[in-house]
Amino acid sequence: MDEFPVLSSFAVFFLGLIIGSFLNVVICRLPDGGSILKPASRCPSCLVPIRWYDNIPLLSWCALRGKCRSCRAPISVRYPLIELMTALLFLAAKLKFGLTPVLMIRELPFLAILIAVTFIDLEHRIIPDELSLGGLVLGLVSTFFLHASLAWPMSVLGALLGFGIFFGLSWAYLRLAGRAGLGGGDVKLLAMIGAFLGPAGVFATVLISSVSGSLVGLGWAWWARRHGISLEGPSDQPSELEDQAAAAADTNLLAAAIPYGPFLVIGAIYYHLLGDFLWFQFTIPT
Ligand SMILES: [Zn+2]
């Protein structure tokens, strides 16, 4: 099927740019409940419709030097970055899985959903059900009907495990800490990841996300304390007790400041594209 691998790699890269441009619209409009398809893109500052030649992925942003043509309001660098990121991840998936129906129907949509989830969670602290539950259905159905690398019973098992692990953790956390730590969105996201990656993928995702999440969390807490960001405010005479209070406040602030979804996505994408390079091998059959 893939007789011109260089040409098809370029094609998948450009497909990634276009889908990335579409994901920018999804990320902006889905949390507000707006229509994805209408109206046409407008500048958020002056509401002038964006012309087609100013809407070309990556190139238009560079040509306009990140400013609206009409009102010169800055356009976030996030837009071209998401386009480039989508294109590079699509290319990586094509190189790993080859140009197959499974790539087009299953692996690329999986990556696109994960990218949208990441940026919506970072900005709004929610993971829309359209993405997590829609992805869960796509993962289960596509594994059942396509010759994916995963057998369909493993897809079902992965989804149940993903749902079970986080549901159990968030229930235990609520009982012990008296407040919700992990969102229901994270539970549904891990169930979706399980449907695509199976039980081994769920374990790898939880492991990688908790390690990377802890490292970023510790770094953030250190940075916040250095810069005096604290729920309690700065105290005049620090004592051991006040240090502990400040540390507890940091933990609270941390839970509010850092969503967990993006770390699950990092774990899932790492396992999905670079699973062969894990430093340990999972012996669970996939
Ligand atoms: Zn404008």
PDB file of C-alpha atoms and ligand atoms in Angstrom:
ATOM      1  CA  MET A   1       0.000   0.000   0.000  1.00  0.00           C
ATOM      2  CA  ASP A   2       2.846   2.373   0.830  1.00  0.00           C
ATOM      3  CA  GLU A   3       4.841   2.416  -2.429  1.00  0.00           C
ATOM      4  CA  PHE A   4       6.100   5.967  -2.015  1.00  0.00           C
ATOM      5  CA  PRO A   5       7.045   6.158   1.666  1.00  0.00           C
ATOM      6  CA  VAL A   6       8.650   9.628   1.489  1.00  0.00           C
ATOM      7  CA  LEU A   7       5.715  11.110  -0.404  1.00  0.00           C
ATOM      8  CA  SER A   8       3.135   9.499   1.899  1.00  0.00           C
ATOM      9  CA  SER A   9       5.079  10.714   4.952  1.00  0.00           C
ATOM     10  CA  PHE A  10       4.833  14.289   3.644  1.00  0.00           C
ATOM     11  CA  ALA A  11       1.121  13.750   2.969  1.00  0.00           C
ATOM     12  CA  VAL A  12       0.516  12.533   6.544  1.00  0.00           C
ATOM     13  CA  PHE A  13       2.506  15.513   7.880  1.00  0.00           C
ATOM     14  CA  PHE A  14       0.324  17.967   5.909  1.00  0.00           C
ATOM     15  CA  LEU A  15      -2.797  16.105   7.029  1.00  0.00           C
ATOM     16  CA  GLY A  16      -1.540  16.697  10.585  1.00  0.00           C
ATOM     17  CA  LEU A  17      -1.234  20.454   9.918  1.00  0.00           C
ATOM     18  CA  ILE A  18      -4.823  20.603   8.658  1.00  0.00           C
ATOM     19  CA  ILE A  19      -6.206  18.475  11.513  1.00  0.00           C
ATOM     20  CA  GLY A  20      -4.151  20.592  13.956  1.00  0.00           C
ATOM     21  CA  SER A  21      -5.818  23.708  12.559  1.00  0.00           C
ATOM     22  CA  PHE A  22      -9.211  22.024  13.081  1.00  0.00           C
ATOM     23  CA  LEU A  23      -8.183  21.055  16.648  1.00  0.00           C
ATOM     24  CA  ASN A  24      -7.535  24.752  17.375  1.00  0.00           C
ATOM     25  CA  VAL A  25     -11.209  25.404  16.576  1.00  0.00           C
ATOM     26  CA  VAL A  26     -12.322  22.406  18.701  1.00  0.00           C
ATOM     27  CA  ILE A  27     -10.176  23.599  21.637  1.00  0.00           C
ATOM     28  CA  CYS A  28     -11.662  27.114  21.455  1.00  0.00           C
ATOM     29  CA  ARG A  29     -15.308  26.215  20.893  1.00  0.00           C
ATOM     30  CA  LEU A  30     -16.062  22.816  22.457  1.00  0.00           C
ATOM     31  CA  PRO A  31     -15.788  23.959  26.131  1.00  0.00           C
ATOM     32  CA  ASP A  32     -18.206  26.857  25.430  1.00  0.00           C
ATOM     33  CA  GLY A  33     -20.703  24.509  23.820  1.00  0.00           C
ATOM     34  CA  GLY A  34     -20.481  26.376  20.514  1.00  0.00           C
ATOM     35  CA  SER A  35     -20.773  24.816  17.078  1.00  0.00           C
ATOM     36  CA  ILE A  36     -17.516  23.472  15.687  1.00  0.00           C
ATOM     37  CA  LEU A  37     -18.433  24.097  12.041  1.00  0.00           C
ATOM     38  CA  LYS A  38     -20.193  27.483  12.117  1.00  0.00           C
ATOM     39  CA  PRO A  39     -19.538  30.384  12.032  1.00  0.00           C
ATOM     40  CA  ALA A  40     -16.302  30.719  10.060  1.00  0.00           C
ATOM     41  CA  SER A  41     -13.204  31.666  12.081  1.00  0.00           C
ATOM     42  CA  ARG A  42     -13.123  35.274  13.275  1.00  0.00           C
ATOM     43  CA  CYS A  43     -10.479  37.339  14.998  1.00  0.00           C
ATOM     44  CA  PRO A  44     -11.385  37.193  18.715  1.00  0.00           C
ATOM     45  CA  SER A  45     -10.475  40.901  19.087  1.00  0.00           C
ATOM     46  CA  CYS A  46     -12.090  42.689  16.116  1.00  0.00           C
ATOM     47  CA  LEU A  47     -14.470  39.868  15.005  1.00  0.00           C
ATOM     48  CA  VAL A  48     -13.450  40.375  11.355  1.00  0.00           C
ATOM     49  CA  PRO A  49     -13.780  37.002   9.536  1.00  0.00           C
ATOM     50  CA  ILE A  50     -10.387  35.447   8.816  1.00  0.00           C
ATOM     51  CA  ARG A  51      -9.726  35.146   5.063  1.00  0.00           C
ATOM     52  CA  TRP A  52      -8.751  31.724   3.720  1.00  0.00           C
ATOM     53  CA  TYR A  53      -5.223  32.867   2.865  1.00  0.00           C
ATOM     54  CA  ASP A  54      -4.752  34.050   6.456  1.00  0.00           C
ATOM     55  CA  ASN A  55      -5.907  30.666   7.749  1.00  0.00           C
ATOM     56  CA  ILE A  56      -3.234  28.408   6.236  1.00  0.00           C
ATOM     57  CA  PRO A  57      -1.691  26.277   8.998  1.00  0.00           C
ATOM     58  CA  LEU A  58       1.720  27.435  10.253  1.00  0.00           C
ATOM     59  CA  LEU A  59       2.468  29.660   7.214  1.00  0.00           C
ATOM     60  CA  SER A  60      -0.173  32.352   7.794  1.00  0.00           C
ATOM     61  CA  TRP A  61       0.838  32.878  11.412  1.00  0.00           C
ATOM     62  CA  CYS A  62       4.467  33.325  10.347  1.00  0.00           C
ATOM     63  CA  ALA A  63       3.551  35.612   7.417  1.00  0.00           C
ATOM     64  CA  LEU A  64       1.401  37.797   9.677  1.00  0.00           C
ATOM     65  CA  ARG A  65       4.112  37.669  12.372  1.00  0.00           C
ATOM     66  CA  GLY A  66       1.503  36.576  14.914  1.00  0.00           C
ATOM     67  CA  LYS A  67      -0.796  39.597  14.464  1.00  0.00           C
ATOM     68  CA  CYS A  68      -4.341  40.010  13.091  1.00  0.00           C
ATOM     69  CA  ARG A  69      -4.303  41.594   9.609  1.00  0.00           C
ATOM     70  CA  SER A  70      -7.167  43.967  10.490  1.00  0.00           C
ATOM     71  CA  CYS A  71      -6.564  45.105  14.070  1.00  0.00           C
ATOM     72  CA  ARG A  72      -2.963  43.978  14.695  1.00  0.00           C
ATOM     73  CA  ALA A  73      -4.050  42.192  17.900  1.00  0.00           C
ATOM     74  CA  PRO A  74      -1.543  39.447  18.768  1.00  0.00           C
ATOM     75  CA  ILE A  75      -2.521  35.884  17.781  1.00  0.00           C
ATOM     76  CA  SER A  76      -1.354  33.303  20.316  1.00  0.00           C
ATOM     77  CA  VAL A  77       1.683  31.225  19.372  1.00  0.00           C
ATOM     78  CA  ARG A  78      -0.394  28.291  20.646  1.00  0.00           C
ATOM     79  CA  TYR A  79      -2.160  28.020  17.264  1.00  0.00           C
ATOM     80  CA  PRO A  80       0.894  27.265  15.092  1.00  0.00           C
ATOM     81  CA  LEU A  81       2.412  25.164  17.910  1.00  0.00           C
ATOM     82  CA  ILE A  82      -0.654  22.879  18.049  1.00  0.00           C
ATOM     83  CA  GLU A  83      -0.574  22.572  14.238  1.00  0.00           C
ATOM     84  CA  LEU A  84       3.117  21.654  14.234  1.00  0.00           C
ATOM     85  CA  MET A  85       2.718  19.277  17.186  1.00  0.00           C
ATOM     86  CA  THR A  86      -0.178  17.449  15.509  1.00  0.00           C
ATOM     87  CA  ALA A  87       1.779  17.134  12.256  1.00  0.00           C
ATOM     88  CA  LEU A  88       4.873  15.747  14.020  1.00  0.00           C
ATOM     89  CA  LEU A  89       2.851  13.231  16.073  1.00  0.00           C
ATOM     90  CA  PHE A  90       0.951  12.107  12.937  1.00  0.00           C
ATOM     91  CA  LEU A  91       4.270  11.626  11.151  1.00  0.00           C
ATOM     92  CA  ALA A  92       5.684   9.629  14.082  1.00  0.00           C
ATOM     93  CA  ALA A  93       2.565   7.401  14.103  1.00  0.00           C
ATOM     94  CA  LYS A  94       2.844   6.841  10.333  1.00  0.00           C
ATOM     95  CA  LEU A  95       6.496   5.834  10.700  1.00  0.00           C
ATOM     96  CA  LYS A  96       5.613   3.411  13.492  1.00  0.00           C
ATOM     97  CA  PHE A  97       2.373   1.850  12.179  1.00  0.00           C
ATOM     98  CA  GLY A  98       2.769   2.297   8.412  1.00  0.00           C
ATOM     99  CA  LEU A  99       0.177   3.662   5.982  1.00  0.00           C
ATOM    100  CA  THR A 100      -2.789   1.416   6.784  1.00  0.00           C
ATOM    101  CA  PRO A 101      -6.550   1.804   7.368  1.00  0.00           C
ATOM    102  CA  VAL A 102      -5.811   1.222  11.069  1.00  0.00           C
ATOM    103  CA  LEU A 103      -3.574   4.324  11.062  1.00  0.00           C
ATOM    104  CA  MET A 104      -6.224   6.516   9.447  1.00  0.00           C
ATOM    105  CA  ILE A 105      -9.298   5.281  11.343  1.00  0.00           C
ATOM    106  CA  ARG A 106      -7.783   4.458  14.732  1.00  0.00           C
ATOM    107  CA  GLU A 107      -4.284   5.718  15.560  1.00  0.00           C
ATOM    108  CA  LEU A 108      -4.449   9.254  14.118  1.00  0.00           C
ATOM    109  CA  PRO A 109      -7.902  10.073  15.582  1.00  0.00           C
ATOM    110  CA  PHE A 110      -6.628   8.774  18.953  1.00  0.00           C
ATOM    111  CA  LEU A 111      -3.708  11.228  18.847  1.00  0.00           C
ATOM    112  CA  ALA A 112      -5.967  14.096  17.705  1.00  0.00           C
ATOM    113  CA  ILE A 113      -8.353  13.499  20.638  1.00  0.00           C
ATOM    114  CA  LEU A 114      -5.431  13.402  23.101  1.00  0.00           C
ATOM    115  CA  ILE A 115      -4.097  16.748  21.801  1.00  0.00           C
ATOM    116  CA  ALA A 116      -7.514  18.426  22.110  1.00  0.00           C
ATOM    117  CA  VAL A 117      -7.955  16.978  25.630  1.00  0.00           C
ATOM    118  CA  THR A 118      -4.565  18.353  26.712  1.00  0.00           C
ATOM    119  CA  PHE A 119      -5.181  21.967  25.759  1.00  0.00           C
ATOM    120  CA  ILE A 120      -8.829  22.072  26.883  1.00  0.00           C
ATOM    121  CA  ASP A 121      -7.833  20.626  30.270  1.00  0.00           C
ATOM    122  CA  LEU A 122      -4.929  23.101  30.609  1.00  0.00           C
ATOM    123  CA  GLU A 123      -7.192  26.066  29.881  1.00  0.00           C
ATOM    124  CA  HIS A 124     -10.578  25.082  31.317  1.00  0.00           C
ATOM    125  CA  ARG A 125      -9.815  22.246  33.803  1.00  0.00           C
ATOM    126  CA  ILE A 126     -12.385  20.024  32.133  1.00  0.00           C
ATOM    127  CA  ILE A 127     -12.259  17.064  29.766  1.00  0.00           C
ATOM    128  CA  PRO A 128     -15.405  17.136  27.585  1.00  0.00           C
ATOM    129  CA  ASP A 129     -17.341  13.847  27.404  1.00  0.00           C
ATOM    130  CA  GLU A 130     -17.536  14.288  23.616  1.00  0.00           C
ATOM    131  CA  LEU A 131     -13.784  13.609  23.549  1.00  0.00           C
ATOM    132  CA  SER A 132     -13.303  11.044  26.349  1.00  0.00           C
ATOM    133  CA  LEU A 133     -16.495   8.984  25.913  1.00  0.00           C
ATOM    134  CA  GLY A 134     -16.520   9.495  22.129  1.00  0.00           C
ATOM    135  CA  GLY A 135     -12.915   8.271  22.087  1.00  0.00           C
ATOM    136  CA  LEU A 136     -13.817   5.324  24.313  1.00  0.00           C
ATOM    137  CA  VAL A 137     -16.465   4.206  21.795  1.00  0.00           C
ATOM    138  CA  LEU A 138     -14.062   4.716  18.866  1.00  0.00           C
ATOM    139  CA  GLY A 139     -11.357   2.714  20.660  1.00  0.00           C
ATOM    140  CA  LEU A 140     -13.649  -0.250  21.417  1.00  0.00           C
ATOM    141  CA  VAL A 141     -15.410  -0.308  18.037  1.00  0.00           C
ATOM    142  CA  SER A 142     -12.261   0.193  15.923  1.00  0.00           C
ATOM    143  CA  THR A 143     -10.400  -2.534  17.814  1.00  0.00           C
ATOM    144  CA  PHE A 144     -13.322  -4.899  17.239  1.00  0.00           C
ATOM    145  CA  PHE A 145     -13.601  -4.277  13.492  1.00  0.00           C
ATOM    146  CA  LEU A 146      -9.993  -3.589  12.442  1.00  0.00           C
ATOM    147  CA  HIS A 147      -6.886  -5.721  12.647  1.00  0.00           C
ATOM    148  CA  ALA A 148      -5.267  -3.440  15.183  1.00  0.00           C
ATOM    149  CA  SER A 149      -2.193  -4.477  17.155  1.00  0.00           C
ATOM    150  CA  LEU A 150      -4.540  -5.072  20.087  1.00  0.00           C
ATOM    151  CA  ALA A 151      -7.036  -7.952  20.340  1.00  0.00           C
ATOM    152  CA  TRP A 152     -10.531  -6.690  21.134  1.00  0.00           C
ATOM    153  CA  PRO A 153     -10.887  -8.482  24.522  1.00  0.00           C
ATOM    154  CA  MET A 154      -7.741  -6.594  25.607  1.00  0.00           C
ATOM    155  CA  SER A 155      -9.371  -3.335  24.534  1.00  0.00           C
ATOM    156  CA  VAL A 156     -12.416  -4.059  26.729  1.00  0.00           C
ATOM    157  CA  LEU A 157     -10.165  -5.157  29.608  1.00  0.00           C
ATOM    158  CA  GLY A 158      -8.029  -2.000  29.228  1.00  0.00           C
ATOM    159  CA  ALA A 159     -11.089   0.256  29.343  1.00  0.00           C
ATOM    160  CA  LEU A 160     -12.440  -1.502  32.453  1.00  0.00           C
ATOM    161  CA  LEU A 161      -9.033  -1.357  34.132  1.00  0.00           C
ATOM    162  CA  GLY A 162      -8.565   2.333  33.270  1.00  0.00           C
ATOM    163  CA  PHE A 163     -11.981   3.133  34.661  1.00  0.00           C
ATOM    164  CA  GLY A 164     -11.452   0.924  37.728  1.00  0.00           C
ATOM    165  CA  ILE A 165      -7.996   2.192  38.730  1.00  0.00           C
ATOM    166  CA  PHE A 166      -8.902   5.864  38.750  1.00  0.00           C
ATOM    167  CA  PHE A 167     -12.402   5.345  40.090  1.00  0.00           C
ATOM    168  CA  GLY A 168     -10.894   3.418  43.019  1.00  0.00           C
ATOM    169  CA  LEU A 169      -8.162   6.027  43.549  1.00  0.00           C
ATOM    170  CA  SER A 170     -10.508   9.003  43.468  1.00  0.00           C
ATOM    171  CA  TRP A 171     -12.959   7.229  45.800  1.00  0.00           C
ATOM    172  CA  ALA A 172     -10.141   6.450  48.274  1.00  0.00           C
ATOM    173  CA  TYR A 173      -8.799  10.010  48.013  1.00  0.00           C
ATOM    174  CA  LEU A 174     -12.229  11.479  48.674  1.00  0.00           C
ATOM    175  CA  ARG A 175     -12.630   9.265  51.749  1.00  0.00           C
ATOM    176  CA  LEU A 176      -9.140   9.993  53.121  1.00  0.00           C
ATOM    177  CA  ALA A 177      -8.633  13.648  52.204  1.00  0.00           C
ATOM    178  CA  GLY A 178     -12.254  14.745  52.336  1.00  0.00           C
ATOM    179  CA  ARG A 179     -12.181  16.449  48.960  1.00  0.00           C
ATOM    180  CA  ALA A 180     -12.059  15.428  45.323  1.00  0.00           C
ATOM    181  CA  GLY A 181      -8.488  15.097  44.021  1.00  0.00           C
ATOM    182  CA  LEU A 182      -8.921  13.446  40.674  1.00  0.00           C
ATOM    183  CA  GLY A 183     -11.681  14.631  38.415  1.00  0.00           C
ATOM    184  CA  GLY A 184     -14.292  12.410  36.824  1.00  0.00           C
ATOM    185  CA  GLY A 185     -12.845  13.576  33.502  1.00  0.00           C
ATOM    186  CA  ASP A 186      -9.552  11.839  34.314  1.00  0.00           C
ATOM    187  CA  VAL A 187     -11.409   8.566  34.986  1.00  0.00           C
ATOM    188  CA  LYS A 188     -13.130   8.647  31.604  1.00  0.00           C
ATOM    189  CA  LEU A 189      -9.888   9.679  29.875  1.00  0.00           C
ATOM    190  CA  LEU A 190      -7.991   6.691  31.295  1.00  0.00           C
ATOM    191  CA  ALA A 191     -10.849   4.358  30.293  1.00  0.00           C
ATOM    192  CA  MET A 192     -10.516   5.698  26.731  1.00  0.00           C
ATOM    193  CA  ILE A 193      -6.724   5.240  26.811  1.00  0.00           C
ATOM    194  CA  GLY A 194      -7.303   1.664  28.001  1.00  0.00           C
ATOM    195  CA  ALA A 195      -9.615   0.965  25.062  1.00  0.00           C
ATOM    196  CA  PHE A 196      -6.840   2.003  22.645  1.00  0.00           C
ATOM    197  CA  LEU A 197      -3.759   0.690  24.450  1.00  0.00           C
ATOM    198  CA  GLY A 198      -4.981  -2.273  26.531  1.00  0.00           C
ATOM    199  CA  PRO A 199      -4.101  -3.182  30.145  1.00  0.00           C
ATOM    200  CA  ALA A 200      -0.313  -2.841  29.633  1.00  0.00           C
ATOM    201  CA  GLY A 201      -0.866   0.631  28.186  1.00  0.00           C
ATOM    202  CA  VAL A 202      -2.956   1.618  31.203  1.00  0.00           C
ATOM    203  CA  PHE A 203      -0.214   0.527  33.632  1.00  0.00           C
ATOM    204  CA  ALA A 204       2.467   2.340  31.612  1.00  0.00           C
ATOM    205  CA  THR A 205       0.312   5.480  31.342  1.00  0.00           C
ATOM    206  CA  VAL A 206      -0.401   5.589  35.083  1.00  0.00           C
ATOM    207  CA  LEU A 207       3.288   5.031  35.881  1.00  0.00           C
ATOM    208  CA  ILE A 208       4.652   7.646  33.447  1.00  0.00           C
ATOM    209  CA  SER A 209       1.969  10.214  34.295  1.00  0.00           C
ATOM    210  CA  SER A 210       2.434   9.917  38.050  1.00  0.00           C
ATOM    211  CA  VAL A 211       6.239  10.242  37.763  1.00  0.00           C
ATOM    212  CA  SER A 212       6.117  13.185  35.331  1.00  0.00           C
ATOM    213  CA  GLY A 213       3.214  14.789  37.226  1.00  0.00           C
ATOM    214  CA  SER A 214       5.093  14.555  40.532  1.00  0.00           C
ATOM    215  CA  LEU A 215       8.274  16.046  39.051  1.00  0.00           C
ATOM    216  CA  VAL A 216       6.402  18.988  37.519  1.00  0.00           C
ATOM    217  CA  GLY A 217       4.344  19.386  40.701  1.00  0.00           C
ATOM    218  CA  LEU A 218       7.436  19.517  42.921  1.00  0.00           C
ATOM    219  CA  GLY A 219       9.100  21.972  40.564  1.00  0.00           C
ATOM    220  CA  TRP A 220       5.997  24.132  40.513  1.00  0.00           C
ATOM    221  CA  ALA A 221       5.678  24.074  44.330  1.00  0.00           C
ATOM    222  CA  TRP A 222       9.345  25.086  44.662  1.00  0.00           C
ATOM    223  CA  TRP A 223       8.919  27.909  42.134  1.00  0.00           C
ATOM    224  CA  ALA A 224       5.670  29.113  43.764  1.00  0.00           C
ATOM    225  CA  ARG A 225       7.222  29.222  47.239  1.00  0.00           C
ATOM    226  CA  ARG A 226      10.274  31.086  45.969  1.00  0.00           C
ATOM    227  CA  HIS A 227       8.027  33.665  44.364  1.00  0.00           C
ATOM    228  CA  GLY A 228       5.823  33.926  47.442  1.00  0.00           C
ATOM    229  CA  ILE A 229       2.704  32.483  45.808  1.00  0.00           C
ATOM    230  CA  SER A 230       0.835  30.922  48.687  1.00  0.00           C
ATOM    231  CA  LEU A 231      -2.755  30.668  49.833  1.00  0.00           C
ATOM    232  CA  GLU A 232      -1.697  31.822  53.315  1.00  0.00           C
ATOM    233  CA  GLY A 233       0.324  34.828  52.203  1.00  0.00           C
ATOM    234  CA  PRO A 234       3.882  35.571  53.390  1.00  0.00           C
ATOM    235  CA  SER A 235       4.518  35.294  57.128  1.00  0.00           C
ATOM    236  CA  ASP A 236       6.979  37.449  59.093  1.00  0.00           C
ATOM    237  CA  GLN A 237       8.608  34.822  61.254  1.00  0.00           C
ATOM    238  CA  PRO A 238       8.714  31.426  59.642  1.00  0.00           C
ATOM    239  CA  SER A 239       8.584  28.573  62.119  1.00  0.00           C
ATOM    240  CA  GLU A 240       8.414  24.849  61.568  1.00  0.00           C
ATOM    241  CA  LEU A 241       4.657  24.866  62.110  1.00  0.00           C
ATOM    242  CA  GLU A 242       4.162  27.684  59.642  1.00  0.00           C
ATOM    243  CA  ASP A 243       6.363  25.867  57.162  1.00  0.00           C
ATOM    244  CA  GLN A 244       4.079  22.849  57.432  1.00  0.00           C
ATOM    245  CA  ALA A 245       1.016  25.052  56.998  1.00  0.00           C
ATOM    246  CA  ALA A 246       2.624  26.649  53.969  1.00  0.00           C
ATOM    247  CA  ALA A 247       3.467  23.224  52.549  1.00  0.00           C
ATOM    248  CA  ALA A 248      -0.150  22.088  53.011  1.00  0.00           C
ATOM    249  CA  ALA A 249      -1.342  25.291  51.357  1.00  0.00           C
ATOM    250  CA  ASP A 250       1.063  24.616  48.486  1.00  0.00           C
ATOM    251  CA  THR A 251      -0.432  21.150  48.062  1.00  0.00           C
ATOM    252  CA  ASN A 252      -3.934  22.626  47.881  1.00  0.00           C
ATOM    253  CA  LEU A 253      -2.776  25.300  45.468  1.00  0.00           C
ATOM    254  CA  LEU A 254      -0.987  22.646  43.441  1.00  0.00           C
ATOM    255  CA  ALA A 255      -4.127  20.529  43.016  1.00  0.00           C
ATOM    256  CA  ALA A 256      -5.931  23.618  41.773  1.00  0.00           C
ATOM    257  CA  ALA A 257      -3.065  24.794  39.577  1.00  0.00           C
ATOM    258  CA  ILE A 258      -2.054  21.653  37.697  1.00  0.00           C
ATOM    259  CA  PRO A 259      -4.591  19.485  35.856  1.00  0.00           C
ATOM    260  CA  TYR A 260      -3.727  15.799  35.630  1.00  0.00           C
ATOM    261  CA  GLY A 261      -5.129  15.093  32.155  1.00  0.00           C
ATOM    262  CA  PRO A 262      -2.077  16.374  30.232  1.00  0.00           C
ATOM    263  CA  PHE A 263       0.202  14.004  32.161  1.00  0.00           C
ATOM    264  CA  LEU A 264      -2.045  11.046  31.299  1.00  0.00           C
ATOM    265  CA  VAL A 265      -1.761  12.161  27.675  1.00  0.00           C
ATOM    266  CA  ILE A 266       2.047  12.314  27.890  1.00  0.00           C
ATOM    267  CA  GLY A 267       2.091   8.772  29.318  1.00  0.00           C
ATOM    268  CA  ALA A 268      -0.329   7.447  26.690  1.00  0.00           C
ATOM    269  CA  ILE A 269       1.491   9.035  23.732  1.00  0.00           C
ATOM    270  CA  TYR A 270       4.858   7.853  25.020  1.00  0.00           C
ATOM    271  CA  TYR A 271       3.620   4.273  25.354  1.00  0.00           C
ATOM    272  CA  HIS A 272       1.742   4.417  22.051  1.00  0.00           C
ATOM    273  CA  LEU A 273       4.620   5.711  19.920  1.00  0.00           C
ATOM    274  CA  LEU A 274       7.716   4.748  21.924  1.00  0.00           C
ATOM    275  CA  GLY A 275       6.466   1.712  23.884  1.00  0.00           C
ATOM    276  CA  ASP A 276       9.259  -0.401  22.428  1.00  0.00           C
ATOM    277  CA  PHE A 277      11.784   1.804  24.192  1.00  0.00           C
ATOM    278  CA  LEU A 278      10.427   1.335  27.718  1.00  0.00           C
ATOM    279  CA  TRP A 279      13.197   0.442  30.140  1.00  0.00           C
ATOM    280  CA  PHE A 280      11.078  -2.409  31.418  1.00  0.00           C
ATOM    281  CA  GLN A 281       8.936  -4.893  29.550  1.00  0.00           C
ATOM    282  CA  PHE A 282       5.327  -5.617  30.349  1.00  0.00           C
ATOM    283  CA  THR A 283       4.590  -9.316  30.245  1.00  0.00           C
ATOM    284  CA  ILE A 284       0.819  -8.883  29.972  1.00  0.00           C
ATOM    285  CA  PRO A 285      -0.213 -10.235  26.540  1.00  0.00           C
ATOM    286  CA  THR A 286      -1.643  -7.612  24.210  1.00  0.00           C
TER     287      THR A 286
HETATM  288 ZN    ZN B   1      -8.452  41.442  14.648  1.00  0.00          ZN
END
